[in-house]
Short mmCIF file of C-alpha atoms in Angstrom, two decimals:
data_model
loop_
_atom_site.label_atom_id
_atom_site.label_comp_id
_atom_site.label_asym_id
_atom_site.label_seq_id
_atom_site.Cartn_x
_atom_site.Cartn_y
_atom_site.Cartn_z
CA MET A 252 142.58 212.72 57.67
CA GLU A 253 142.69 213.32 61.44
CA ILE A 254 138.89 213.21 61.64
CA LEU A 255 138.80 209.84 59.88
CA LYS A 256 141.47 208.50 62.21
CA ARG A 257 139.63 209.56 65.36
CA VAL A 258 136.34 208.14 64.08
CA GLU A 259 137.90 204.78 63.21
CA GLU A 260 140.34 204.38 66.09
CA LYS A 261 138.74 206.33 68.95
CA GLY A 262 135.08 205.64 68.23
CA ALA A 263 134.18 209.32 67.73
CA TYR A 264 130.95 210.23 65.94
CA SER A 265 131.71 211.85 62.61
CA ASN A 266 128.90 214.43 62.69
CA TYR A 267 129.82 215.83 66.13
CA LEU A 268 133.57 215.68 65.53
CA LEU A 269 133.34 217.27 62.10
CA ARG A 270 131.26 220.15 63.41
CA ALA A 271 133.67 220.75 66.31
CA VAL A 272 136.78 220.67 64.10
CA LEU A 273 135.31 222.97 61.47
CA ASP A 274 134.18 225.45 64.12
CA GLU A 275 137.75 225.63 65.47
CA ARG A 276 139.40 226.40 62.14
CA PRO A 277 138.93 229.55 60.05
CA ILE A 278 138.43 228.05 56.58
CA SER A 279 136.24 229.13 53.68
CA ASP A 280 132.70 227.83 53.15
CA ALA A 281 133.88 226.01 50.03
CA ASP A 282 136.60 224.21 51.99
CA ARG A 283 134.13 223.35 54.76
CA ARG A 284 131.84 221.75 52.19
CA LEU A 285 134.73 219.82 50.65
CA VAL A 286 136.00 218.51 54.00
CA THR A 287 132.46 217.49 54.97
CA GLU A 288 131.95 215.66 51.70
CA LEU A 289 135.28 213.86 51.97
CA VAL A 290 134.70 212.68 55.53
CA TYR A 291 131.16 211.44 54.95
CA GLY A 292 131.98 210.04 51.53
CA VAL A 293 134.98 208.01 52.67
CA LEU A 294 133.12 206.61 55.68
CA ALA A 295 130.02 205.76 53.65
CA HIS A 296 131.88 204.05 50.80
CA ARG A 297 134.69 202.41 52.74
CA PRO A 298 134.04 198.85 51.44
CA TYR A 299 134.14 200.03 47.83
CA LEU A 300 137.23 202.18 48.45
CA ALA A 301 139.00 199.28 50.13
CA TYR A 302 138.05 197.12 47.15
CA ALA A 303 139.45 199.77 44.78
CA VAL A 304 142.77 199.90 46.63
CA SER A 305 142.97 196.11 46.58
CA GLN A 306 142.75 196.10 42.78
CA TYR A 307 145.96 198.13 42.45
CA ALA A 308 147.99 197.32 45.58
CA LYS A 309 149.65 193.91 45.87
CA HIS A 310 149.28 193.65 49.65
CA PRO A 311 147.04 196.50 50.89
CA GLU A 312 146.69 194.90 54.31
CA ARG A 313 150.43 195.48 54.87
CA LEU A 314 150.15 199.23 54.36
CA PRO A 315 149.99 201.36 57.53
CA ALA A 316 146.46 202.37 58.50
CA ASP A 317 147.24 206.05 57.86
CA VAL A 318 148.42 205.29 54.33
CA ARG A 319 145.29 203.25 53.61
CA ARG A 320 143.16 206.16 54.80
CA ILE A 321 145.09 208.50 52.50
CA LEU A 322 144.43 206.14 49.60
CA TYR A 323 140.72 206.00 50.46
CA LEU A 324 140.62 209.81 50.35
CA ALA A 325 142.37 209.79 46.98
CA PHE A 326 140.13 207.13 45.45
CA TYR A 327 136.99 208.83 46.75
CA GLN A 328 137.98 212.01 44.92
CA LEU A 329 138.95 210.15 41.74
CA LEU A 330 135.80 208.02 41.69
CA PHE A 331 133.15 210.39 43.02
CA LEU A 332 134.43 214.00 42.80
CA THR A 333 135.17 214.30 39.11
CA ARG A 334 135.30 218.10 39.39
CA ILE A 335 138.74 217.75 41.02
CA PRO A 336 141.44 217.16 38.38
CA PRO A 337 143.35 213.87 38.79
CA TYR A 338 146.72 215.67 38.80
CA ALA A 339 145.54 217.75 41.80
CA VAL A 340 144.42 214.61 43.65
CA LEU A 341 147.77 212.96 42.97
CA SER A 342 149.78 215.97 44.09
CA GLU A 343 147.80 216.51 47.30
CA THR A 344 147.89 212.82 48.14
CA LEU A 345 151.65 212.57 47.89
CA ALA A 346 152.02 215.73 49.97
CA LEU A 347 149.79 214.16 52.64
CA VAL A 348 151.91 211.01 52.69
CA ASP A 349 154.88 213.25 53.42
CA ALA A 350 152.98 215.17 56.08
CA VAL A 351 152.10 212.09 58.11
CA GLY A 352 155.65 210.76 58.07
CA PHE A 353 155.51 208.00 55.47
CA THR A 354 157.75 209.53 52.80
CA PRO A 355 159.37 206.13 51.97
CA LEU A 356 155.93 204.93 50.78
CA LYS A 357 155.35 207.82 48.35
CA LYS A 358 156.57 205.70 45.45
CA VAL A 359 154.11 202.93 46.34
CA VAL A 360 151.19 205.34 46.64
CA ASN A 361 152.15 207.10 43.41
CA GLY A 362 152.29 203.77 41.59
CA ILE A 363 148.86 202.69 42.87
CA LEU A 364 147.18 205.92 41.77
CA ARG A 365 148.90 206.12 38.39
CA THR A 366 147.94 202.53 37.64
CA TYR A 367 144.32 203.43 38.40
CA LEU A 368 144.52 206.41 36.02
CA ARG A 369 145.76 204.09 33.26
CA GLU A 370 143.33 201.24 34.02
CA PRO A 371 140.21 202.64 35.73
CA GLU A 372 137.99 199.83 34.46
CA ARG A 373 139.18 197.49 37.24
CA VAL A 374 136.96 199.22 39.82
CA ARG A 375 133.62 199.53 38.10
CA LEU A 376 130.76 199.16 40.57
CA PRO A 377 128.99 195.79 40.24
CA GLU A 378 125.53 195.75 38.71
CA GLY A 379 122.58 193.68 39.85
CA GLY A 380 120.59 193.22 43.02
CA ASP A 381 122.38 190.33 44.66
CA PRO A 382 123.45 190.99 48.29
CA GLU A 383 127.18 191.16 47.57
CA ALA A 384 126.71 193.74 44.81
CA LEU A 385 124.36 195.86 46.93
CA SER A 386 126.70 195.70 49.92
CA LEU A 387 129.66 196.94 47.88
CA ARG A 388 127.65 199.57 45.99
CA TYR A 389 125.92 201.10 49.04
CA GLY A 390 128.37 200.31 51.83
CA VAL A 391 125.86 198.35 53.93
CA PRO A 392 126.99 195.10 55.60
CA LEU A 393 125.44 191.84 54.41
CA TRP A 394 123.76 191.02 57.73
CA LEU A 395 121.92 194.35 57.73
CA LEU A 396 120.87 193.96 54.09
CA GLU A 397 119.31 190.62 55.01
CA VAL A 398 117.39 192.19 57.93
CA TRP A 399 116.07 195.00 55.74
CA ARG A 400 115.22 192.79 52.76
CA GLU A 401 113.16 190.49 54.97
CA ARG A 402 111.42 193.45 56.61
CA TYR A 403 110.77 195.73 53.63
CA GLY A 404 110.98 193.60 50.48
CA ASP A 405 113.13 194.25 47.43
CA GLU A 406 111.43 197.39 46.11
CA GLU A 407 111.35 199.27 49.43
CA LEU A 408 114.90 198.13 50.15
CA ARG A 409 116.10 199.68 46.90
CA ARG A 410 114.39 202.96 47.80
CA LEU A 411 115.95 202.91 51.25
CA LEU A 412 119.45 202.22 49.94
CA ALA A 413 119.14 204.91 47.26
CA THR A 414 118.10 207.47 49.88
CA LEU A 415 120.93 206.49 52.22
CA ASP A 416 123.33 207.15 49.35
CA VAL A 417 122.29 210.83 49.12
CA PRO A 418 123.51 213.47 51.62
CA PRO A 419 120.74 214.45 54.07
CA PRO A 420 119.55 218.01 54.56
CA LEU A 421 120.72 219.80 57.67
CA SER A 422 117.65 220.40 59.79
CA PHE A 423 117.31 222.61 62.82
CA ARG A 424 114.54 223.82 65.06
CA VAL A 425 113.84 227.42 65.95
CA ASN A 426 113.57 228.33 69.64
CA LEU A 427 110.18 229.98 69.56
CA LEU A 428 110.70 231.35 73.07
CA GLN A 429 113.26 233.72 71.59
CA VAL A 430 112.41 234.26 67.92
CA ASP A 431 109.88 233.26 65.27
CA ARG A 432 110.72 230.85 62.47
CA GLU A 433 110.13 233.28 59.63
CA SER A 434 112.62 235.80 61.04
CA VAL A 435 115.31 233.12 61.15
CA ARG A 436 114.45 231.98 57.64
CA GLN A 437 114.67 235.49 56.20
CA SER A 438 117.93 236.16 58.04
CA LEU A 439 119.50 233.06 56.48
CA ILE A 440 118.21 233.87 53.00
CA GLU A 441 119.74 237.35 53.27
CA LYS A 442 123.08 235.70 54.10
CA GLY A 443 122.91 233.60 50.94
CA TYR A 444 121.66 230.31 52.40
CA LYS A 445 119.12 228.15 50.60
CA VAL A 446 116.45 227.46 53.21
CA GLU A 447 113.37 225.24 53.15
CA TYR A 448 110.53 224.79 55.61
CA GLY A 449 110.49 221.54 57.54
CA ARG A 450 108.23 218.75 56.36
CA LEU A 451 107.25 217.16 59.66
CA VAL A 452 107.14 219.75 62.47
CA PRO A 453 106.33 223.48 62.40
CA GLU A 454 109.45 224.56 64.30
CA ALA A 455 111.82 223.12 61.67
CA LEU A 456 113.87 224.64 58.87
CA ARG A 457 116.28 222.92 56.50
CA LEU A 458 119.44 223.99 54.73
CA LYS A 459 119.97 222.66 51.22
CA GLY A 460 123.47 221.35 50.53
CA ARG A 461 126.35 220.62 52.88
CA GLY A 462 127.23 223.21 55.48
CA PHE A 463 126.17 224.66 58.82
CA PRO A 464 124.09 227.69 59.84
CA PRO A 465 125.87 230.78 61.17
CA ARG A 466 127.53 230.32 64.55
CA GLU A 467 125.78 233.37 66.00
CA LEU A 468 122.35 231.73 65.63
CA LEU A 469 123.55 228.76 67.64
CA ASP A 470 125.44 230.76 70.25
CA GLY A 471 122.46 233.07 70.72
CA GLY A 472 120.13 230.15 71.44
CA TRP A 473 117.91 230.87 68.46
CA ILE A 474 118.29 227.46 66.84
CA THR A 475 119.28 223.87 67.65
CA ILE A 476 120.56 221.45 65.03
CA GLN A 477 118.32 218.39 65.17
CA ASP A 478 116.80 216.02 62.65
CA GLU A 479 113.07 216.45 62.11
CA ALA A 480 112.29 212.85 63.06
CA ALA A 481 113.94 213.49 66.44
CA MET A 482 111.82 216.65 66.82
CA PHE A 483 108.73 214.62 65.96
CA VAL A 484 109.39 212.33 68.94
CA VAL A 485 108.82 215.33 71.24
CA HIS A 486 105.59 216.16 69.41
CA VAL A 487 104.40 212.60 70.07
CA LEU A 488 105.35 213.00 73.76
CA ASP A 489 103.26 216.19 73.68
CA PRO A 490 104.55 217.88 76.87
CA ARG A 491 102.28 220.59 78.30
CA PRO A 492 103.11 223.70 80.37
CA GLY A 493 103.16 222.95 84.10
CA GLU A 494 103.72 219.19 83.76
CA ARG A 495 106.53 217.05 85.20
CA ILE A 496 108.48 215.32 82.44
CA LEU A 497 111.39 212.90 82.62
CA ASP A 498 113.77 212.24 79.72
CA CYS A 499 115.47 208.96 80.60
CA CYS A 500 118.50 209.01 78.25
CA SER A 501 118.77 212.69 77.60
CA ALA A 502 122.26 213.67 76.42
CA PRO A 503 123.10 215.76 74.54
CA GLY A 504 119.77 217.29 75.56
CA GLY A 505 118.05 217.92 72.24
CA LYS A 506 114.71 216.37 73.14
CA ALA A 507 114.67 217.56 76.77
CA THR A 508 115.28 221.15 75.74
CA PHE A 509 112.72 220.93 72.94
CA ALA A 510 110.20 219.65 75.48
CA ALA A 511 110.95 222.66 77.68
CA GLU A 512 110.51 225.02 74.73
CA ARG A 513 107.14 223.48 73.89
CA MET A 514 106.15 223.82 77.58
CA ARG A 515 106.91 227.56 77.35
CA ASP A 516 109.58 226.96 80.03
CA VAL A 517 106.87 226.28 82.64
CA GLY A 518 106.92 223.03 84.64
CA GLU A 519 109.85 220.63 85.09
CA VAL A 520 111.93 218.44 82.76
CA VAL A 521 114.26 216.01 84.53
CA ALA A 522 117.02 215.19 82.03
CA LEU A 523 118.93 212.03 82.96
CA ASP A 524 122.17 210.57 81.75
CA VAL A 525 124.52 207.98 83.19
CA HIS A 526 127.76 209.81 82.32
CA GLU A 527 128.91 213.02 84.05
CA SER A 528 130.48 214.38 80.86
CA ARG A 529 127.17 214.00 79.05
CA VAL A 530 125.26 215.63 81.90
CA ARG A 531 127.61 218.60 81.55
CA ARG A 532 126.70 218.68 77.85
CA ILE A 533 123.02 218.91 78.77
CA ARG A 534 123.77 221.81 81.15
CA GLU A 535 125.58 223.62 78.35
CA GLU A 536 122.60 223.21 76.03
CA VAL A 537 120.19 224.42 78.70
CA GLY A 538 122.33 227.51 79.27
CA ARG A 539 122.72 228.21 75.56
CA LEU A 540 118.96 228.14 75.06
CA GLY A 541 118.16 230.23 78.15
CA LEU A 542 115.87 227.61 79.73
CA SER A 543 115.06 227.37 83.44
CA ILE A 544 112.97 224.19 83.90
CA VAL A 545 115.41 221.53 82.69
CA VAL A 546 117.14 219.68 85.55
CA PRO A 547 120.24 217.80 84.31
CA THR A 548 120.64 214.73 86.53
CA LEU A 549 123.32 212.05 86.79
CA ARG A 550 121.53 208.72 87.10
CA ASP A 551 121.22 205.33 85.43
CA GLY A 552 117.77 204.99 83.89
CA ARG A 553 117.52 201.42 85.11
CA ASP A 554 117.42 202.76 88.67
CA LEU A 555 114.32 204.93 88.17
CA PRO A 556 111.88 202.85 90.31
CA ARG A 557 114.26 203.01 93.28
CA VAL A 558 114.33 206.82 93.14
CA TYR A 559 110.90 207.94 91.91
CA GLY A 560 107.32 206.90 92.45
CA ARG A 561 104.54 207.15 89.88
CA GLU A 562 104.92 210.90 89.77
CA PHE A 563 105.67 211.97 86.19
CA ASP A 564 103.03 213.09 83.72
CA ARG A 565 105.12 211.99 80.75
CA VAL A 566 108.32 210.00 80.38
CA LEU A 567 110.50 209.67 77.31
CA VAL A 568 112.86 206.74 76.75
CA ASP A 569 114.91 207.70 73.71
CA ALA A 570 117.07 204.66 74.21
CA PRO A 571 120.70 204.03 73.31
CA CYS A 572 120.52 202.10 70.04
CA SER A 573 122.48 201.01 67.00
CA GLY A 574 121.59 204.28 65.26
CA LEU A 575 121.19 202.59 61.89
CA GLY A 576 118.50 205.05 60.84
CA THR A 577 121.08 207.86 61.00
CA ILE A 578 123.87 206.40 58.86
CA ARG A 579 123.66 209.27 56.39
CA ARG A 580 124.89 211.54 59.18
CA ARG A 581 127.09 208.99 60.95
CA PRO A 582 128.14 206.58 58.18
CA GLU A 583 130.65 204.84 60.46
CA LEU A 584 127.74 203.17 62.27
CA ARG A 585 127.38 200.79 59.31
CA TYR A 586 130.53 198.99 60.44
CA ARG A 587 130.36 199.39 64.21
CA HIS A 588 127.41 197.10 64.75
CA THR A 589 126.79 193.40 64.36
CA PRO A 590 123.82 191.13 65.11
CA GLU A 591 125.44 190.46 68.48
CA SER A 592 125.73 194.15 69.39
CA VAL A 593 122.08 194.67 68.40
CA LYS A 594 121.06 191.90 70.82
CA GLU A 595 123.06 193.54 73.61
CA LEU A 596 121.44 196.91 72.94
CA ALA A 597 117.96 195.39 72.86
CA ALA A 598 118.56 193.86 76.29
CA LEU A 599 119.48 197.29 77.69
CA GLN A 600 116.49 198.91 75.98
CA ARG A 601 114.11 196.39 77.53
CA GLU A 602 115.43 197.18 81.01
CA LEU A 603 115.22 200.95 80.49
CA LEU A 604 111.65 200.85 79.21
CA HIS A 605 110.53 198.48 81.98
CA ALA A 606 112.00 200.83 84.60
CA ALA A 607 110.45 203.92 83.02
CA ALA A 608 107.00 202.33 82.91
CA GLN A 609 107.00 202.22 86.73
CA ILE A 610 107.33 205.99 87.30
CA VAL A 611 104.52 207.30 85.07
CA ARG A 612 101.38 208.38 86.90
CA PRO A 613 98.10 206.62 86.07
CA GLY A 614 96.73 208.19 82.91
CA GLY A 615 100.18 209.47 81.96
CA VAL A 616 102.12 208.99 78.74
CA LEU A 617 105.25 206.93 78.08
CA VAL A 618 107.08 207.28 74.76
CA TYR A 619 109.76 204.89 73.55
CA SER A 620 111.92 205.86 70.57
CA THR A 621 115.05 204.81 68.73
CA CYS A 622 116.86 206.11 65.68
CA THR A 623 117.36 202.61 64.28
CA LEU A 624 115.61 200.23 61.89
CA THR A 625 115.99 196.78 63.46
CA PRO A 626 112.88 194.92 64.67
CA GLU A 627 114.71 193.55 67.70
CA GLU A 628 115.35 197.07 69.05
CA ASN A 629 111.90 198.35 68.14
CA GLU A 630 108.81 196.14 68.10
CA GLY A 631 110.63 193.48 70.10
CA VAL A 632 111.20 195.92 72.96
CA VAL A 633 107.60 197.13 72.82
CA ARG A 634 106.23 193.59 73.07
CA ASP A 635 108.46 192.90 76.05
CA ALA A 636 107.26 196.05 77.83
CA LEU A 637 103.61 195.13 77.31
CA ALA A 638 104.20 191.60 78.60
CA ARG A 639 106.03 192.78 81.74
CA ASN A 640 103.82 195.75 82.64
CA PRO A 641 100.08 194.93 82.83
CA ALA A 642 99.20 198.60 83.44
CA LEU A 643 100.78 199.59 80.12
CA GLU A 644 98.87 199.81 76.85
CA LEU A 645 99.68 201.23 73.43
CA ASP A 646 97.93 204.57 72.85
CA GLU A 647 96.59 203.88 69.37
CA GLU A 648 94.34 206.94 69.18
CA GLY A 649 96.95 209.27 70.66
CA MET A 650 99.66 208.16 68.24
CA ALA A 651 97.33 208.31 65.24
CA SER A 652 96.49 211.94 66.02
CA PHE A 653 100.12 212.95 65.36
CA VAL A 654 100.87 210.87 62.26
CA PRO A 655 100.58 212.76 58.93
CA ALA A 656 98.89 211.02 56.02
CA VAL A 657 102.17 210.32 54.22
CA LEU A 658 103.40 208.22 57.15
CA ARG A 659 100.25 206.23 57.96
CA LYS A 660 101.47 203.34 55.82
CA ARG A 661 104.35 202.96 58.30
CA ILE A 662 102.09 201.97 61.19
CA ARG A 663 102.75 198.25 61.57
CA ILE A 664 101.38 197.97 65.11
CA PRO A 665 98.74 200.57 66.11
CA GLY A 666 100.28 202.91 68.66
CA THR A 667 103.70 202.69 67.01
CA LEU A 668 105.29 204.30 63.97
CA GLU A 669 108.38 203.59 61.90
CA ILE A 670 109.76 206.43 59.78
CA LEU A 671 112.02 205.57 56.85
CA PRO A 672 114.47 208.11 55.38
CA GLN A 673 112.83 207.99 51.93
CA ASP A 674 109.47 209.15 53.30
CA LEU A 675 110.30 212.76 54.15
CA ASP A 676 114.10 212.90 53.76
CA VAL A 677 114.61 212.52 57.52
CA ASP A 678 116.46 210.03 59.71
CA GLY A 679 115.01 206.59 60.22
CA PHE A 680 113.14 206.41 63.55
CA PHE A 681 110.83 204.19 65.53
CA ILE A 682 108.32 205.63 68.03
CA ALA A 683 105.83 203.94 70.36
CA ARG A 684 103.36 205.84 72.53
CA PHE A 685 101.89 204.16 75.62
CA ARG A 686 99.29 205.09 78.21
CA VAL A 687 99.48 203.91 81.81
CA ARG A 688 96.17 202.64 83.14
#
C-alpha cells in the first residue's frame, strides 16, 4: 500500500522502491513474491481495476485516494490471484481500511466487494482488437497504442502487448573481475533458485519467477541487476582496456561499471550525471564492485563541448527517455507520459547527442541508446544528429557485427537496432552506433 502511494504521489520508480523496501524488512520469500506481484499487478492493470471499482461503487471518484488503492489491491487479488480465497481478501482489505484510518468507510468497502462476489460478470474483460478494448485489457494508453499500431502493425502489436502482460525475468550480470559465471550459477542452484543462462550477452544470468538473488552476491560485488538489453548496449559500445570512455547520463552507473569490467579495470570511464544524489549513487556502485577506473562526475551532458575537446575514444549517450520499453518492470510509466512529454524528452535527447558528438576523437565511436519504443525519441534523434554533425556517420558494419541473427529483422536503418520485448524476453531498447570521421 505504501509503495503504491509513493509511486503514484511522489513519482518513485516501482522497481527501485520495491527492492529497497523488501531489503529493509525481514519477510519470507513467499511474502516477497506476493508483495512484488501485488505492486506490479496493480500498477500494470490500473485502468481495468479502476473500471472494476466503478462498476460497484456509486461515486468512486469521491473515495479517498488511499481507499481507492485498497480497492485496487482487493480487486487485483479477486480477479487475477484466484489462489487467494475471497474471504481472506475481504478480511485483509477491511483490516487495511482500519489501519490507514478510514474505519467509517469499512461498510462502503465491504458492500463493494460483496456485490462483486455476488455479481462478478459486470467486470469481464472486453474482447476484440479495437483500441478501447486493448487499452483496458493491457493497461496501455490509447495514444501509445496508436503509435505502436502504426509502427508495428496489428500482428506485431498483439505480440508486444501479450509479452508486456507477462512478468519479465530478473536478469543480472556477473562481475568477471571477481568470479566466473558458472560459479555464481551453481551457487544459486544450490540455494534452490531456478537459473537460466542469458540469451543476449555472455555475462548474463536470469532468475525464473519473481524474486531477487541473495543479498550477499550483491554486497560482495559479484553481480549487478541489469536487463540484458541494457548490457547489450555496452557490448555495442565495445570499450577496450586502456581507452578513455565517457558515459554521458550515467546514473545509477550500470553501464559505466559494466564498461569498466569489460575493460578489465584498465583505462578511464568518466561517468556523468547532472544530479549530486545520482552521482553519489554511481560512487556507491563503483565501490561495491571494487572498480578503480570509473570517475563519477557532476556535470550536465549538454555542457560537454565547453569542458572537453575531441579526446574520448568512445562516448555513450544512454539518454533520459520515456522508458516505455521497460513497463514490465516499471508499469507506472504507462501513465506518466503523454505525446507532449515525449516531445520534451526528444528535444533534450537531441541536445545531449549533439553535444556528445563533439567530444569523440576522429575514428572514435559514439553510441546512442534509449529504453523506449517511440520513433520520435529514437530514429528522430538519430536523423537530427546526422543533419547537425557532418563528421558523424552511422557505423553499419560495426553495428551489424554485434547483432545476433534473431534480431536482424529489427534493423530498420543500418547502423541502428530496435529490440522488442517479445524477441528475447528483454526490455525494449533502441541503439545507434556512430563513427566520427
